[in-house]
Structures are given as structure tokens and as C-alpha cells.
Amino acid sequence: MIGNILKWQTMSKAFIFITSMGQVAILARLLELSDFGVVAIVMVVINISQILADLGMANYLVHRQKISDTLNSTVFWFCASSGILLFAFLCGITPFVSDMYDNAEIMSLLPLAALTFVPLSLSAQLQARYVCDFKLNQLAKYDMVSRFAGTVMTVSTAYFGSGAASIFYGSVFTSFVRCALIWFYADKSWYPKFTFSMEDARGAWKYGIYQIGSQLINQTILNLDTLLLGFYIDSNQLGAFNLAKQLTRKPSEFILPIARSVSLPLFASSQTDMAKMNSLARKAHTYVSAVLIFPYAIMCLLNEELISFVYGAGKMEVAYFMIPLALFWGFRSVGGALVGVLTQGLGKTKIDFYWNLFGLCIFSLMYAIIARFGAYQLAWASAILQLVLMNIVFLVFYKRIIQFKYPWYILPILTFTVISIVSIYAAHTLTSMFGSVVMNNNFIYLALVSLISISIYYIGCYITYNNSAPMPSPMKIFKRKNQIKKKAL
């Protein structure tokens, strides 16, 4: 069952990753950098507010496992009310945000973007029921269909001149399509009734308040750089910074949801068996580190080639921010990949809340000091600070909650980093032997380096970590390909 779930989750995230990359690549050629600058400001408000859409209560159903009709309905009405009220609140503060950044476009863009909270909150409780019943395959299919529909909407409206608004037309359409699919195919017994329990509400609120607080603070940290830079740099430079930030977030946005969606129900069901929990966490951390570190190494070492291919030669100023932002997201993603699911699965959301509160104080102080010096300096300061915090994360979460050992945490990170760097440099050396025809063609160069380095990297990972985190043998993969070819002949 887990293998099938993982397959569909991977397919879904791969599809979303490819479509989102394609969408950004097309929009980079249709929109101006200033458009992305305005979008960045609006998305700061949206990303922070999105956490409040269901008040963190939907995951309470996953934590409880046994769900009564009353609890089910109580969570739905809480989620639905919070989403609608949040939409109204954001519409109300739109003039203030527009005046604060002295940008009239925000007046129309922020209410449009806020509309996504309505379908999001209406489907949160039902989505939790899918997760409880391990029906993640269906959610993966809904994600693919809705994302494709949203991408078509975004590209179409951008092509016909909607500018920055096209991005939000697509996101709103995606949310409504996904909500409709979740409701239409849900088990009828999951539907809410006109019942409400204050006792269940208090239990859900007690669980959700720390989770919501943690996520709210976490999103504030992740978006505070854009929020402050908007006061010091122009829209073009903010747009370049935002495009680099979007690209460097892609690996974690693709990989972490897969790991978390599979890990959360497993950790929740193993919360009474600490030995099993420890074993699951060790394997999950090794797999996540192996998959995450390589793409961030690519972004650091081949940043100019990557930007030219994804955004076009006209957006090369984006490459200026790639290395520090890739390091920041790499440190953050690898170090904290399992923090959320561990605290939610074990009901330790209070620890996560106070940790994120500490992080907010540290990052706010650093951003307040560095932002005035520019986006580049801020990016490097963020990367250095996150490297320090990555090691503290181990002490606060892994060691304290599940008695994880430091070598289990740091050795996979260091090992896969070295293998990544060696693989990419070896691939570059081999590719350069093909001469200027390949080296001067950005697409062919990136394709060859990626293919060769991935092959070398996988072999290195298999040799070093196959015993603790089993992987398919490279020789078996090669033999299977030969067998397929023979059958075809």
C-alpha cells in the first residue's frame, strides 16, 4: 500500500513540478520583472494568511484517528468559517497594504488572490478524511487535474495581456477545481452535518492553535525578506529576487510534500512505539537528504546555465541571487524536513510553536539590520544563519523528541553533499570532452551534465547508504532495461 501511495504522490508532485516550472518559464517571457515584484508583495500577505484558512484543525482529525460525526462536522464548520472570514479580512486591509507599498495594482490583486481561501477552507476537513483513510492516491489525482487547469488559465490570461493578475486567476481556478473534485468523489459518510460540539472544538483548538502558530510564524520568517526588501529596492530588483526565490524553493516544494504526506500517518500510527518511530525517522531523513541535496548542488554550481534555460537570457540578473538562496533553502529543507510531521504525529505541536517563535525573533532582527544594504547581502546572511539553526534543530526536535543520534542526522547530509559536488564536476569534465558544439548549447549541456551526474550520484548513494536505506541496485536497473529492449526486439 505504501509503495502505491508513494508512486502516486511522486507522480503528482512531479507533474505539478513540471507544470509549475513550465508556467514560470513561459511567464518569465510574457511578463516584466516589475510584474513579479508586485506579485511578490501580494504573495507575502497570501502566504502568511493561508495558514489561517483552516485554523490548523484539519490535521487534528488525522491525529485523532477515530472520528465521530460530531467531531467531523465541528472541524468542517470551524474551517469553513475561518476561510470566509479571512477572505473578508484581506479585502478590508487591501487599501492599507496598497498605500504602504505605494502600489495601486495591489488594490485589485490582493482581493483576487484572497479568493483562494474560500475553496481551500471548504475542502480542508474532507481532505483530512482522505488522509486518515490513506486515500492519498485520489488526492494526488485531484492535484494533477486542478493544477493543469490552473496552468492553462494562467498562461492563457497572461498571453492575452492580464499581466500580474494572470498568476492569481490561475491559482483561484486551481483551488475551485480541486475543491469540487474533493467534494464530488468523497465518501458520503465524510460529509459534515449541522452539528457542533464545544468540547470537540476546544480539543481541536488546543491541538491546532500551536500548529497554526508555528506555521504562521514559519511563513512570516520565509516571507519577511520580501516584505522588508519591498521598502528598500525597486520592483525590478525585487522581481529578480523573487524569481530566484521561486526557483530555489522548487526542489523542497516537490519533494517534501511527498515525504510528509507518507510520513505523517506512519508517525501518527507509531507514536506509542518509540523504537519503530526512531527507525522510520532515520530512513526518512536519509532518503530526504539524498533526494534534496543533489538539486540544490546543481543550482549552486550551474546557476547561470539554469537561469538562462528556465527564464531566458533576458533575466540573467536572477542568477545573482541563486547561490545564497539555494544554500538557504537547502539547509532549511534538509534540516527541518521531518520536524512538522514529527510534532504533529506525536502531538508535540507546542514545541514546534516555540521554536518558530524563536526563529521569528532571530530572523526579524537579522532582516531589520541587513535589508537596508540590499537583497544580495540579505540572501547571504539568511544562508549563514540557517546553517547555524540547522544544527540547533537537531537538538530541539530530533534528539529531544525521539532520542535521535547526531551521526544519523549529520552524516547523510555531509556524505550526499560531497557525492553531489563530485558527481557534478565529473559530469562537467566528461561533457566538456564533446567540444564547443555541446558546451555552447545550453540545453544540450544541461541535459548531459544532469544525466551523467545523476547516474554517478545514484551509484555513490547506493554504495554508501544502501544498508541503512535500501535502494534498487544500479546493476538490476541496467539489466531490466536490457531485458525490456530484448523483449521489444
PDB file of N, CA and C in Angstrom, residues 132 141 194 200 221 236 275 331 363 387 427 455:
ATOM      1  N   CYS A 132      -6.720  10.290   6.461  1.00  0.00           N
ATOM      2  CA  CYS A 132      -6.978   9.301   7.518  1.00  0.00           C
ATOM      3  C   CYS A 132      -7.205   7.908   6.945  1.00  0.00           C
ATOM      4  N   LYS A 141      -4.370  12.612  -7.684  1.00  0.00           N
ATOM      5  CA  LYS A 141      -5.030  12.780  -8.982  1.00  0.00           C
ATOM      6  C   LYS A 141      -5.755  14.121  -9.064  1.00  0.00           C
ATOM      7  N   PHE A 194     -25.225  19.313  10.340  1.00  0.00           N
ATOM      8  CA  PHE A 194     -25.496  20.549  11.060  1.00  0.00           C
ATOM      9  C   PHE A 194     -25.420  20.304  12.568  1.00  0.00           C
ATOM     10  N   ASP A 200     -15.501  19.187  21.475  1.00  0.00           N
ATOM     11  CA  ASP A 200     -14.640  18.812  20.350  1.00  0.00           C
ATOM     12  C   ASP A 200     -13.910  20.030  19.802  1.00  0.00           C
ATOM     13  N   ILE A 221       8.584  34.117   8.691  1.00  0.00           N
ATOM     14  CA  ILE A 221      10.041  34.064   8.522  1.00  0.00           C
ATOM     15  C   ILE A 221      10.410  33.936   7.049  1.00  0.00           C
ATOM     16  N   ASN A 236      11.795  45.991 -10.079  1.00  0.00           N
ATOM     17  CA  ASN A 236      12.583  45.136 -10.971  1.00  0.00           C
ATOM     18  C   ASN A 236      13.527  44.238 -10.182  1.00  0.00           C
ATOM     19  N   ALA A 275      10.841   2.920  19.397  1.00  0.00           N
ATOM     20  CA  ALA A 275      11.878   2.249  18.607  1.00  0.00           C
ATOM     21  C   ALA A 275      11.508   2.247  17.126  1.00  0.00           C
ATOM     22  N   PHE A 331      19.677  24.183   3.302  1.00  0.00           N
ATOM     23  CA  PHE A 331      19.870  23.994   4.744  1.00  0.00           C
ATOM     24  C   PHE A 331      18.522  23.863   5.463  1.00  0.00           C
ATOM     25  N   PHE A 363      15.367  35.890  12.939  1.00  0.00           N
ATOM     26  CA  PHE A 363      15.338  36.346  11.553  1.00  0.00           C
ATOM     27  C   PHE A 363      14.858  37.790  11.442  1.00  0.00           C
ATOM     28  N   LEU A 387      22.281  27.892   8.322  1.00  0.00           N
ATOM     29  CA  LEU A 387      23.265  26.828   8.551  1.00  0.00           C
ATOM     30  C   LEU A 387      23.458  26.597  10.045  1.00  0.00           C
ATOM     31  N   ALA A 427      30.738  15.122 -14.149  1.00  0.00           N
ATOM     32  CA  ALA A 427      29.862  15.220 -15.320  1.00  0.00           C
ATOM     33  C   ALA A 427      30.259  16.393 -16.208  1.00  0.00           C
ATOM     34  N   SER A 455      23.494   9.851 -12.664  1.00  0.00           N
ATOM     35  CA  SER A 455      23.930   8.451 -12.691  1.00  0.00           C
ATOM     36  C   SER A 455      25.063   8.206 -11.698  1.00  0.00           C
TER      37      SER A 455
END
